[in-house]
Amino acid sequence: MGIVTIGVSIAVPEPHGSLLQQRRAGFGDAAALSIPTHITLLPPTEVEEADLSAIDAHLAEVAAAGRPFPMRLSGTGTFRPLSPVVYVRIEQGAEDCTELQQQVRDPAGPVSRELAFPYHPHVTVAHGIEEAAMDRAFEELAGFEAAWPCSGFALYEQGADGVWRKLRDYPFGANVVPSQGSPAERNPIASR
């Protein structure tokens, strides 16, 4: 057994996932076809292969306690000049993603880790490419919109070839998608 690199994310469903992946490749991002289109919950993290069963059990527990939520993407944003990234913004579902990633990285759990930057859920569409291509990605996807009910997340492993492959899906335990309102509107008891 050795070290493996894992990540946890919410997949952007079809046809949106393939469309954004193809656009990312078209902007000249060489990594585009190695990375399924996603919203990160746990960034690339090295773990002992022997720890995968404990990680699997932890993620299954997080998912079992979760419930589907509405996800909506709209427009673009960028982390430049701090980081060379252009992304599609999460218009709805960002708070849910933030809560979920905190549960995944729970300090008492098997994948506790600090982040290099504060968590900001997004869908990367250009990373580390020429500035002109970054500008093009920002402009050409500014009108992009997509919506779907997020019903779970997945565990991925990065292979020696750099390609990210899904190891397992973790569907949420509850199967009712709340209304498209704000978090307080979706859970009025919590706002009291």
mmCIF file with all atom_site columns, C-alpha atoms in Angstrom:
data_model
loop_
_atom_site.group_PDB
_atom_site.id
_atom_site.type_symbol
_atom_site.label_atom_id
_atom_site.label_alt_id
_atom_site.label_comp_id
_atom_site.label_asym_id
_atom_site.label_entity_id
_atom_site.label_seq_id
_atom_site.pdbx_PDB_ins_code
_atom_site.Cartn_x
_atom_site.Cartn_y
_atom_site.Cartn_z
_atom_site.occupancy
_atom_site.B_iso_or_equiv
_atom_site.pdbx_formal_charge
_atom_site.auth_seq_id
_atom_site.auth_comp_id
_atom_site.auth_asym_id
_atom_site.auth_atom_id
_atom_site.pdbx_PDB_model_num
ATOM 1   C CA . MET A 1 1   ? 0.000   0.000  0.000   1.00 0.00 ? 1   MET A CA 1
ATOM 2   C CA . GLY A 1 2   ? 1.113   3.548  -0.640  1.00 0.00 ? 2   GLY A CA 1
ATOM 3   C CA . ILE A 1 3   ? 0.011   7.134  -1.040  1.00 0.00 ? 3   ILE A CA 1
ATOM 4   C CA . VAL A 1 4   ? -2.889  8.044  -3.334  1.00 0.00 ? 4   VAL A CA 1
ATOM 5   C CA . THR A 1 5   ? -4.285  11.447 -4.309  1.00 0.00 ? 5   THR A CA 1
ATOM 6   C CA . ILE A 1 6   ? -8.011  11.830 -3.809  1.00 0.00 ? 6   ILE A CA 1
ATOM 7   C CA . GLY A 1 7   ? -10.588 14.574 -4.208  1.00 0.00 ? 7   GLY A CA 1
ATOM 8   C CA . VAL A 1 8   ? -14.270 14.911 -3.354  1.00 0.00 ? 8   VAL A CA 1
ATOM 9   C CA . SER A 1 9   ? -16.580 16.883 -5.591  1.00 0.00 ? 9   SER A CA 1
ATOM 10  C CA . ILE A 1 10  ? -20.041 17.458 -6.970  1.00 0.00 ? 10  ILE A CA 1
ATOM 11  C CA . ALA A 1 11  ? -20.182 16.547 -10.643 1.00 0.00 ? 11  ALA A CA 1
ATOM 12  C CA . VAL A 1 12  ? -21.754 19.022 -13.050 1.00 0.00 ? 12  VAL A CA 1
ATOM 13  C CA . PRO A 1 13  ? -24.301 16.804 -14.854 1.00 0.00 ? 13  PRO A CA 1
ATOM 14  C CA . GLU A 1 14  ? -24.758 16.330 -18.569 1.00 0.00 ? 14  GLU A CA 1
ATOM 15  C CA . PRO A 1 15  ? -25.044 18.020 -20.928 1.00 0.00 ? 15  PRO A CA 1
ATOM 16  C CA . HIS A 1 16  ? -23.452 20.885 -18.957 1.00 0.00 ? 16  HIS A CA 1
ATOM 17  C CA . GLY A 1 17  ? -20.417 18.936 -17.724 1.00 0.00 ? 17  GLY A CA 1
ATOM 18  C CA . SER A 1 18  ? -19.198 17.909 -21.187 1.00 0.00 ? 18  SER A CA 1
ATOM 19  C CA . LEU A 1 19  ? -19.973 21.321 -22.641 1.00 0.00 ? 19  LEU A CA 1
ATOM 20  C CA . LEU A 1 20  ? -17.867 23.129 -20.015 1.00 0.00 ? 20  LEU A CA 1
ATOM 21  C CA . GLN A 1 21  ? -15.090 20.539 -20.278 1.00 0.00 ? 21  GLN A CA 1
ATOM 22  C CA . GLN A 1 22  ? -14.928 21.003 -24.069 1.00 0.00 ? 22  GLN A CA 1
ATOM 23  C CA . ARG A 1 23  ? -14.968 24.789 -23.685 1.00 0.00 ? 23  ARG A CA 1
ATOM 24  C CA . ARG A 1 24  ? -12.152 24.571 -21.112 1.00 0.00 ? 24  ARG A CA 1
ATOM 25  C CA . ALA A 1 25  ? -10.101 22.468 -23.530 1.00 0.00 ? 25  ALA A CA 1
ATOM 26  C CA . GLY A 1 26  ? -10.906 24.939 -26.315 1.00 0.00 ? 26  GLY A CA 1
ATOM 27  C CA . PHE A 1 27  ? -9.449  27.801 -24.274 1.00 0.00 ? 27  PHE A CA 1
ATOM 28  C CA . GLY A 1 28  ? -6.149  25.894 -24.211 1.00 0.00 ? 28  GLY A CA 1
ATOM 29  C CA . ASP A 1 29  ? -6.286  24.380 -20.722 1.00 0.00 ? 29  ASP A CA 1
ATOM 30  C CA . ALA A 1 30  ? -4.228  21.185 -21.166 1.00 0.00 ? 30  ALA A CA 1
ATOM 31  C CA . ALA A 1 31  ? -5.655  19.593 -18.000 1.00 0.00 ? 31  ALA A CA 1
ATOM 32  C CA . ALA A 1 32  ? -9.285  19.995 -19.123 1.00 0.00 ? 32  ALA A CA 1
ATOM 33  C CA . LEU A 1 33  ? -9.830  16.481 -20.443 1.00 0.00 ? 33  LEU A CA 1
ATOM 34  C CA . SER A 1 34  ? -8.231  14.901 -17.348 1.00 0.00 ? 34  SER A CA 1
ATOM 35  C CA . ILE A 1 35  ? -10.621 16.591 -14.930 1.00 0.00 ? 35  ILE A CA 1
ATOM 36  C CA . PRO A 1 36  ? -14.379 15.958 -14.957 1.00 0.00 ? 36  PRO A CA 1
ATOM 37  C CA . THR A 1 37  ? -16.325 19.235 -14.614 1.00 0.00 ? 37  THR A CA 1
ATOM 38  C CA . HIS A 1 38  ? -17.053 19.673 -10.928 1.00 0.00 ? 38  HIS A CA 1
ATOM 39  C CA . ILE A 1 39  ? -17.488 21.756 -7.791  1.00 0.00 ? 39  ILE A CA 1
ATOM 40  C CA . THR A 1 40  ? -14.729 20.880 -5.317  1.00 0.00 ? 40  THR A CA 1
ATOM 41  C CA . LEU A 1 41  ? -15.583 19.791 -1.787  1.00 0.00 ? 41  LEU A CA 1
ATOM 42  C CA . LEU A 1 42  ? -12.112 18.404 -0.952  1.00 0.00 ? 42  LEU A CA 1
ATOM 43  C CA . PRO A 1 43  ? -9.197  19.561 -3.134  1.00 0.00 ? 43  PRO A CA 1
ATOM 44  C CA . PRO A 1 44  ? -6.480  17.118 -4.224  1.00 0.00 ? 44  PRO A CA 1
ATOM 45  C CA . THR A 1 45  ? -5.309  15.466 -1.008  1.00 0.00 ? 45  THR A CA 1
ATOM 46  C CA . GLU A 1 46  ? -2.653  12.800 -0.493  1.00 0.00 ? 46  GLU A CA 1
ATOM 47  C CA . VAL A 1 47  ? -3.749  9.976  1.803   1.00 0.00 ? 47  VAL A CA 1
ATOM 48  C CA . GLU A 1 48  ? -2.537  6.514  2.719   1.00 0.00 ? 48  GLU A CA 1
ATOM 49  C CA . GLU A 1 49  ? -4.267  3.926  0.547   1.00 0.00 ? 49  GLU A CA 1
ATOM 50  C CA . ALA A 1 50  ? -4.939  1.973  3.763   1.00 0.00 ? 50  ALA A CA 1
ATOM 51  C CA . ASP A 1 51  ? -7.091  4.905  4.970   1.00 0.00 ? 51  ASP A CA 1
ATOM 52  C CA . LEU A 1 52  ? -9.512  4.706  2.021   1.00 0.00 ? 52  LEU A CA 1
ATOM 53  C CA . SER A 1 53  ? -11.980 2.459  3.858   1.00 0.00 ? 53  SER A CA 1
ATOM 54  C CA . ALA A 1 54  ? -12.222 4.942  6.773   1.00 0.00 ? 54  ALA A CA 1
ATOM 55  C CA . ILE A 1 55  ? -12.605 7.802  4.276   1.00 0.00 ? 55  ILE A CA 1
ATOM 56  C CA . ASP A 1 56  ? -15.326 5.858  2.452   1.00 0.00 ? 56  ASP A CA 1
ATOM 57  C CA . ALA A 1 57  ? -17.220 5.284  5.715   1.00 0.00 ? 57  ALA A CA 1
ATOM 58  C CA . HIS A 1 58  ? -16.900 8.971  6.654   1.00 0.00 ? 58  HIS A CA 1
ATOM 59  C CA . LEU A 1 59  ? -18.172 10.162 3.253   1.00 0.00 ? 59  LEU A CA 1
ATOM 60  C CA . ALA A 1 60  ? -21.063 7.682  3.380   1.00 0.00 ? 60  ALA A CA 1
ATOM 61  C CA . GLU A 1 61  ? -22.033 9.096  6.789   1.00 0.00 ? 61  GLU A CA 1
ATOM 62  C CA . VAL A 1 62  ? -21.863 12.696 5.517   1.00 0.00 ? 62  VAL A CA 1
ATOM 63  C CA . ALA A 1 63  ? -24.020 11.783 2.509   1.00 0.00 ? 63  ALA A CA 1
ATOM 64  C CA . ALA A 1 64  ? -26.548 9.827  4.566   1.00 0.00 ? 64  ALA A CA 1
ATOM 65  C CA . ALA A 1 65  ? -27.181 12.928 6.693   1.00 0.00 ? 65  ALA A CA 1
ATOM 66  C CA . GLY A 1 66  ? -27.449 15.200 3.646   1.00 0.00 ? 66  GLY A CA 1
ATOM 67  C CA . ARG A 1 67  ? -30.378 16.109 1.479   1.00 0.00 ? 67  ARG A CA 1
ATOM 68  C CA . PRO A 1 68  ? -30.624 17.257 -2.137  1.00 0.00 ? 68  PRO A CA 1
ATOM 69  C CA . PHE A 1 69  ? -30.499 20.979 -2.810  1.00 0.00 ? 69  PHE A CA 1
ATOM 70  C CA . PRO A 1 70  ? -31.029 23.196 -5.851  1.00 0.00 ? 70  PRO A CA 1
ATOM 71  C CA . MET A 1 71  ? -27.862 24.108 -7.728  1.00 0.00 ? 71  MET A CA 1
ATOM 72  C CA . ARG A 1 72  ? -27.729 26.951 -10.241 1.00 0.00 ? 72  ARG A CA 1
ATOM 73  C CA . LEU A 1 73  ? -24.732 28.224 -12.188 1.00 0.00 ? 73  LEU A CA 1
ATOM 74  C CA . SER A 1 74  ? -24.760 31.681 -13.753 1.00 0.00 ? 74  SER A CA 1
ATOM 75  C CA . GLY A 1 75  ? -22.063 33.856 -15.288 1.00 0.00 ? 75  GLY A CA 1
ATOM 76  C CA . THR A 1 76  ? -18.328 33.988 -14.688 1.00 0.00 ? 76  THR A CA 1
ATOM 77  C CA . GLY A 1 77  ? -15.845 35.149 -12.100 1.00 0.00 ? 77  GLY A CA 1
ATOM 78  C CA . THR A 1 78  ? -12.087 35.054 -11.619 1.00 0.00 ? 78  THR A CA 1
ATOM 79  C CA . PHE A 1 79  ? -9.536  34.680 -8.847  1.00 0.00 ? 79  PHE A CA 1
ATOM 80  C CA . ARG A 1 80  ? -6.969  36.745 -10.780 1.00 0.00 ? 80  ARG A CA 1
ATOM 81  C CA . PRO A 1 81  ? -4.523  38.204 -9.886  1.00 0.00 ? 81  PRO A CA 1
ATOM 82  C CA . LEU A 1 82  ? -4.319  36.029 -6.739  1.00 0.00 ? 82  LEU A CA 1
ATOM 83  C CA . SER A 1 83  ? -4.723  32.779 -8.702  1.00 0.00 ? 83  SER A CA 1
ATOM 84  C CA . PRO A 1 84  ? -4.868  32.246 -12.496 1.00 0.00 ? 84  PRO A CA 1
ATOM 85  C CA . VAL A 1 85  ? -8.422  30.882 -12.588 1.00 0.00 ? 85  VAL A CA 1
ATOM 86  C CA . VAL A 1 86  ? -11.614 31.801 -14.438 1.00 0.00 ? 86  VAL A CA 1
ATOM 87  C CA . TYR A 1 87  ? -14.750 30.059 -13.228 1.00 0.00 ? 87  TYR A CA 1
ATOM 88  C CA . VAL A 1 88  ? -18.498 29.787 -13.637 1.00 0.00 ? 88  VAL A CA 1
ATOM 89  C CA . ARG A 1 89  ? -20.246 31.229 -10.578 1.00 0.00 ? 89  ARG A CA 1
ATOM 90  C CA . ILE A 1 90  ? -22.605 29.312 -8.333  1.00 0.00 ? 90  ILE A CA 1
ATOM 91  C CA . GLU A 1 91  ? -25.727 31.445 -8.138  1.00 0.00 ? 91  GLU A CA 1
ATOM 92  C CA . GLN A 1 92  ? -27.649 29.028 -5.908  1.00 0.00 ? 92  GLN A CA 1
ATOM 93  C CA . GLY A 1 93  ? -26.298 26.192 -3.761  1.00 0.00 ? 93  GLY A CA 1
ATOM 94  C CA . ALA A 1 94  ? -23.071 27.895 -2.616  1.00 0.00 ? 94  ALA A CA 1
ATOM 95  C CA . GLU A 1 95  ? -24.063 27.856 1.062   1.00 0.00 ? 95  GLU A CA 1
ATOM 96  C CA . ASP A 1 96  ? -24.992 24.180 0.803   1.00 0.00 ? 96  ASP A CA 1
ATOM 97  C CA . CYS A 1 97  ? -21.620 23.404 -0.819  1.00 0.00 ? 97  CYS A CA 1
ATOM 98  C CA . THR A 1 98  ? -19.821 25.336 1.930   1.00 0.00 ? 98  THR A CA 1
ATOM 99  C CA . GLU A 1 99  ? -21.582 23.349 4.664   1.00 0.00 ? 99  GLU A CA 1
ATOM 100 C CA . LEU A 1 100 ? -20.930 20.080 2.849   1.00 0.00 ? 100 LEU A CA 1
ATOM 101 C CA . GLN A 1 101 ? -17.202 20.701 2.381   1.00 0.00 ? 101 GLN A CA 1
ATOM 102 C CA . GLN A 1 102 ? -16.906 21.551 6.094   1.00 0.00 ? 102 GLN A CA 1
ATOM 103 C CA . GLN A 1 103 ? -18.480 18.206 6.944   1.00 0.00 ? 103 GLN A CA 1
ATOM 104 C CA . VAL A 1 104 ? -16.178 16.374 4.513   1.00 0.00 ? 104 VAL A CA 1
ATOM 105 C CA . ARG A 1 105 ? -13.100 18.073 6.050   1.00 0.00 ? 105 ARG A CA 1
ATOM 106 C CA . ASP A 1 106 ? -14.361 17.709 9.644   1.00 0.00 ? 106 ASP A CA 1
ATOM 107 C CA . PRO A 1 107 ? -11.361 18.015 12.008  1.00 0.00 ? 107 PRO A CA 1
ATOM 108 C CA . ALA A 1 108 ? -12.492 14.790 13.724  1.00 0.00 ? 108 ALA A CA 1
ATOM 109 C CA . GLY A 1 109 ? -12.705 12.916 10.405  1.00 0.00 ? 109 GLY A CA 1
ATOM 110 C CA . PRO A 1 110 ? -10.131 11.056 8.308   1.00 0.00 ? 110 PRO A CA 1
ATOM 111 C CA . VAL A 1 111 ? -9.589  13.869 5.747   1.00 0.00 ? 111 VAL A CA 1
ATOM 112 C CA . SER A 1 112 ? -9.186  16.899 7.974   1.00 0.00 ? 112 SER A CA 1
ATOM 113 C CA . ARG A 1 113 ? -7.029  19.497 6.259   1.00 0.00 ? 113 ARG A CA 1
ATOM 114 C CA . GLU A 1 114 ? -6.462  23.210 6.041   1.00 0.00 ? 114 GLU A CA 1
ATOM 115 C CA . LEU A 1 115 ? -7.112  24.995 2.747   1.00 0.00 ? 115 LEU A CA 1
ATOM 116 C CA . ALA A 1 116 ? -4.594  27.284 1.032   1.00 0.00 ? 116 ALA A CA 1
ATOM 117 C CA . PHE A 1 117 ? -7.391  29.810 0.339   1.00 0.00 ? 117 PHE A CA 1
ATOM 118 C CA . PRO A 1 118 ? -10.817 30.397 1.931   1.00 0.00 ? 118 PRO A CA 1
ATOM 119 C CA . TYR A 1 119 ? -13.395 28.039 0.422   1.00 0.00 ? 119 TYR A CA 1
ATOM 120 C CA . HIS A 1 120 ? -15.271 29.552 -2.529  1.00 0.00 ? 120 HIS A CA 1
ATOM 121 C CA . PRO A 1 121 ? -17.419 27.053 -4.456  1.00 0.00 ? 121 PRO A CA 1
ATOM 122 C CA . HIS A 1 122 ? -17.112 27.423 -8.227  1.00 0.00 ? 122 HIS A CA 1
ATOM 123 C CA . VAL A 1 123 ? -16.668 25.531 -11.516 1.00 0.00 ? 123 VAL A CA 1
ATOM 124 C CA . THR A 1 124 ? -13.225 26.109 -13.040 1.00 0.00 ? 124 THR A CA 1
ATOM 125 C CA . VAL A 1 125 ? -13.282 26.763 -16.803 1.00 0.00 ? 125 VAL A CA 1
ATOM 126 C CA . ALA A 1 126 ? -9.705  28.029 -17.271 1.00 0.00 ? 126 ALA A CA 1
ATOM 127 C CA . HIS A 1 127 ? -6.615  27.561 -15.126 1.00 0.00 ? 127 HIS A CA 1
ATOM 128 C CA . GLY A 1 128 ? -3.030  28.649 -15.665 1.00 0.00 ? 128 GLY A CA 1
ATOM 129 C CA . ILE A 1 129 ? -3.344  29.551 -19.347 1.00 0.00 ? 129 ILE A CA 1
ATOM 130 C CA . GLU A 1 130 ? -2.445  32.714 -21.301 1.00 0.00 ? 130 GLU A CA 1
ATOM 131 C CA . GLU A 1 131 ? -4.097  35.913 -20.076 1.00 0.00 ? 131 GLU A CA 1
ATOM 132 C CA . ALA A 1 132 ? -5.805  36.467 -23.443 1.00 0.00 ? 132 ALA A CA 1
ATOM 133 C CA . ALA A 1 133 ? -7.348  32.991 -23.280 1.00 0.00 ? 133 ALA A CA 1
ATOM 134 C CA . MET A 1 134 ? -8.410  33.624 -19.660 1.00 0.00 ? 134 MET A CA 1
ATOM 135 C CA . ASP A 1 135 ? -10.097 36.844 -20.797 1.00 0.00 ? 135 ASP A CA 1
ATOM 136 C CA . ARG A 1 136 ? -11.824 34.944 -23.604 1.00 0.00 ? 136 ARG A CA 1
ATOM 137 C CA . ALA A 1 137 ? -13.135 32.295 -21.174 1.00 0.00 ? 137 ALA A CA 1
ATOM 138 C CA . PHE A 1 138 ? -14.427 35.030 -18.864 1.00 0.00 ? 138 PHE A CA 1
ATOM 139 C CA . GLU A 1 139 ? -16.235 36.820 -21.698 1.00 0.00 ? 139 GLU A CA 1
ATOM 140 C CA . GLU A 1 140 ? -17.529 33.864 -23.714 1.00 0.00 ? 140 GLU A CA 1
ATOM 141 C CA . LEU A 1 141 ? -19.061 32.061 -20.726 1.00 0.00 ? 141 LEU A CA 1
ATOM 142 C CA . ALA A 1 142 ? -20.459 35.197 -19.060 1.00 0.00 ? 142 ALA A CA 1
ATOM 143 C CA . GLY A 1 143 ? -23.973 34.237 -20.202 1.00 0.00 ? 143 GLY A CA 1
ATOM 144 C CA . PHE A 1 144 ? -23.689 30.566 -19.194 1.00 0.00 ? 144 PHE A CA 1
ATOM 145 C CA . GLU A 1 145 ? -26.594 29.225 -17.118 1.00 0.00 ? 145 GLU A CA 1
ATOM 146 C CA . ALA A 1 146 ? -27.387 25.747 -15.788 1.00 0.00 ? 146 ALA A CA 1
ATOM 147 C CA . ALA A 1 147 ? -29.563 24.359 -13.000 1.00 0.00 ? 147 ALA A CA 1
ATOM 148 C CA . TRP A 1 148 ? -30.155 20.934 -11.503 1.00 0.00 ? 148 TRP A CA 1
ATOM 149 C CA . PRO A 1 149 ? -31.032 19.279 -8.185  1.00 0.00 ? 149 PRO A CA 1
ATOM 150 C CA . CYS A 1 150 ? -27.767 18.286 -6.494  1.00 0.00 ? 150 CYS A CA 1
ATOM 151 C CA . SER A 1 151 ? -28.396 14.807 -5.111  1.00 0.00 ? 151 SER A CA 1
ATOM 152 C CA . GLY A 1 152 ? -24.956 13.787 -3.855  1.00 0.00 ? 152 GLY A CA 1
ATOM 153 C CA . PHE A 1 153 ? -21.219 13.911 -4.417  1.00 0.00 ? 153 PHE A CA 1
ATOM 154 C CA . ALA A 1 154 ? -18.395 11.564 -5.398  1.00 0.00 ? 154 ALA A CA 1
ATOM 155 C CA . LEU A 1 155 ? -14.894 10.445 -4.417  1.00 0.00 ? 155 LEU A CA 1
ATOM 156 C CA . TYR A 1 156 ? -12.231 10.625 -7.133  1.00 0.00 ? 156 TYR A CA 1
ATOM 157 C CA . GLU A 1 157 ? -8.656  9.380  -7.379  1.00 0.00 ? 157 GLU A CA 1
ATOM 158 C CA . GLN A 1 158 ? -5.970  10.900 -9.573  1.00 0.00 ? 158 GLN A CA 1
ATOM 159 C CA . GLY A 1 159 ? -4.120  8.254  -11.553 1.00 0.00 ? 159 GLY A CA 1
ATOM 160 C CA . ALA A 1 160 ? -0.404  8.234  -12.342 1.00 0.00 ? 160 ALA A CA 1
ATOM 161 C CA . ASP A 1 161 ? -1.420  9.580  -15.776 1.00 0.00 ? 161 ASP A CA 1
ATOM 162 C CA . GLY A 1 162 ? -2.936  12.693 -14.140 1.00 0.00 ? 162 GLY A CA 1
ATOM 163 C CA . VAL A 1 163 ? -6.520  11.666 -14.993 1.00 0.00 ? 163 VAL A CA 1
ATOM 164 C CA . TRP A 1 164 ? -9.164  11.914 -12.260 1.00 0.00 ? 164 TRP A CA 1
ATOM 165 C CA . ARG A 1 165 ? -11.388 8.815  -12.054 1.00 0.00 ? 165 ARG A CA 1
ATOM 166 C CA . LYS A 1 166 ? -14.508 8.330  -9.954  1.00 0.00 ? 166 LYS A CA 1
ATOM 167 C CA . LEU A 1 167 ? -14.201 5.708  -7.216  1.00 0.00 ? 167 LEU A CA 1
ATOM 168 C CA . ARG A 1 168 ? -17.695 5.979  -5.760  1.00 0.00 ? 168 ARG A CA 1
ATOM 169 C CA . ASP A 1 169 ? -20.888 8.051  -5.733  1.00 0.00 ? 169 ASP A CA 1
ATOM 170 C CA . TYR A 1 170 ? -22.411 9.136  -2.417  1.00 0.00 ? 170 TYR A CA 1
ATOM 171 C CA . PRO A 1 171 ? -26.120 9.942  -2.851  1.00 0.00 ? 171 PRO A CA 1
ATOM 172 C CA . PHE A 1 172 ? -27.755 12.003 -0.149  1.00 0.00 ? 172 PHE A CA 1
ATOM 173 C CA . GLY A 1 173 ? -29.928 10.143 2.358   1.00 0.00 ? 173 GLY A CA 1
ATOM 174 C CA . ALA A 1 174 ? -33.032 12.315 1.975   1.00 0.00 ? 174 ALA A CA 1
ATOM 175 C CA . ASN A 1 175 ? -34.615 12.429 -1.454  1.00 0.00 ? 175 ASN A CA 1
ATOM 176 C CA . VAL A 1 176 ? -36.659 15.628 -1.389  1.00 0.00 ? 176 VAL A CA 1
ATOM 177 C CA . VAL A 1 177 ? -35.269 18.726 -3.094  1.00 0.00 ? 177 VAL A CA 1
ATOM 178 C CA . PRO A 1 178 ? -36.276 21.850 -1.174  1.00 0.00 ? 178 PRO A CA 1
ATOM 179 C CA . SER A 1 179 ? -37.778 24.893 -2.863  1.00 0.00 ? 179 SER A CA 1
ATOM 180 C CA . GLN A 1 180 ? -35.607 27.261 -4.893  1.00 0.00 ? 180 GLN A CA 1
ATOM 181 C CA . GLY A 1 181 ? -35.764 29.951 -2.147  1.00 0.00 ? 181 GLY A CA 1
ATOM 182 C CA . SER A 1 182 ? -32.988 31.215 0.121   1.00 0.00 ? 182 SER A CA 1
ATOM 183 C CA . PRO A 1 183 ? -31.528 28.901 2.808   1.00 0.00 ? 183 PRO A CA 1
ATOM 184 C CA . ALA A 1 184 ? -33.757 30.604 5.414   1.00 0.00 ? 184 ALA A CA 1
ATOM 185 C CA . GLU A 1 185 ? -36.808 30.068 3.199   1.00 0.00 ? 185 GLU A CA 1
ATOM 186 C CA . ARG A 1 186 ? -35.832 26.424 2.648   1.00 0.00 ? 186 ARG A CA 1
ATOM 187 C CA . ASN A 1 187 ? -35.491 25.854 6.411   1.00 0.00 ? 187 ASN A CA 1
ATOM 188 C CA . PRO A 1 188 ? -37.607 28.422 8.268   1.00 0.00 ? 188 PRO A CA 1
ATOM 189 C CA . ILE A 1 189 ? -37.031 26.678 11.616  1.00 0.00 ? 189 ILE A CA 1
ATOM 190 C CA . ALA A 1 190 ? -33.262 27.299 11.382  1.00 0.00 ? 190 ALA A CA 1
ATOM 191 C CA . SER A 1 191 ? -33.799 31.031 10.866  1.00 0.00 ? 191 SER A CA 1
ATOM 192 C CA . ARG A 1 192 ? -35.681 31.501 14.150  1.00 0.00 ? 192 ARG A CA 1
#
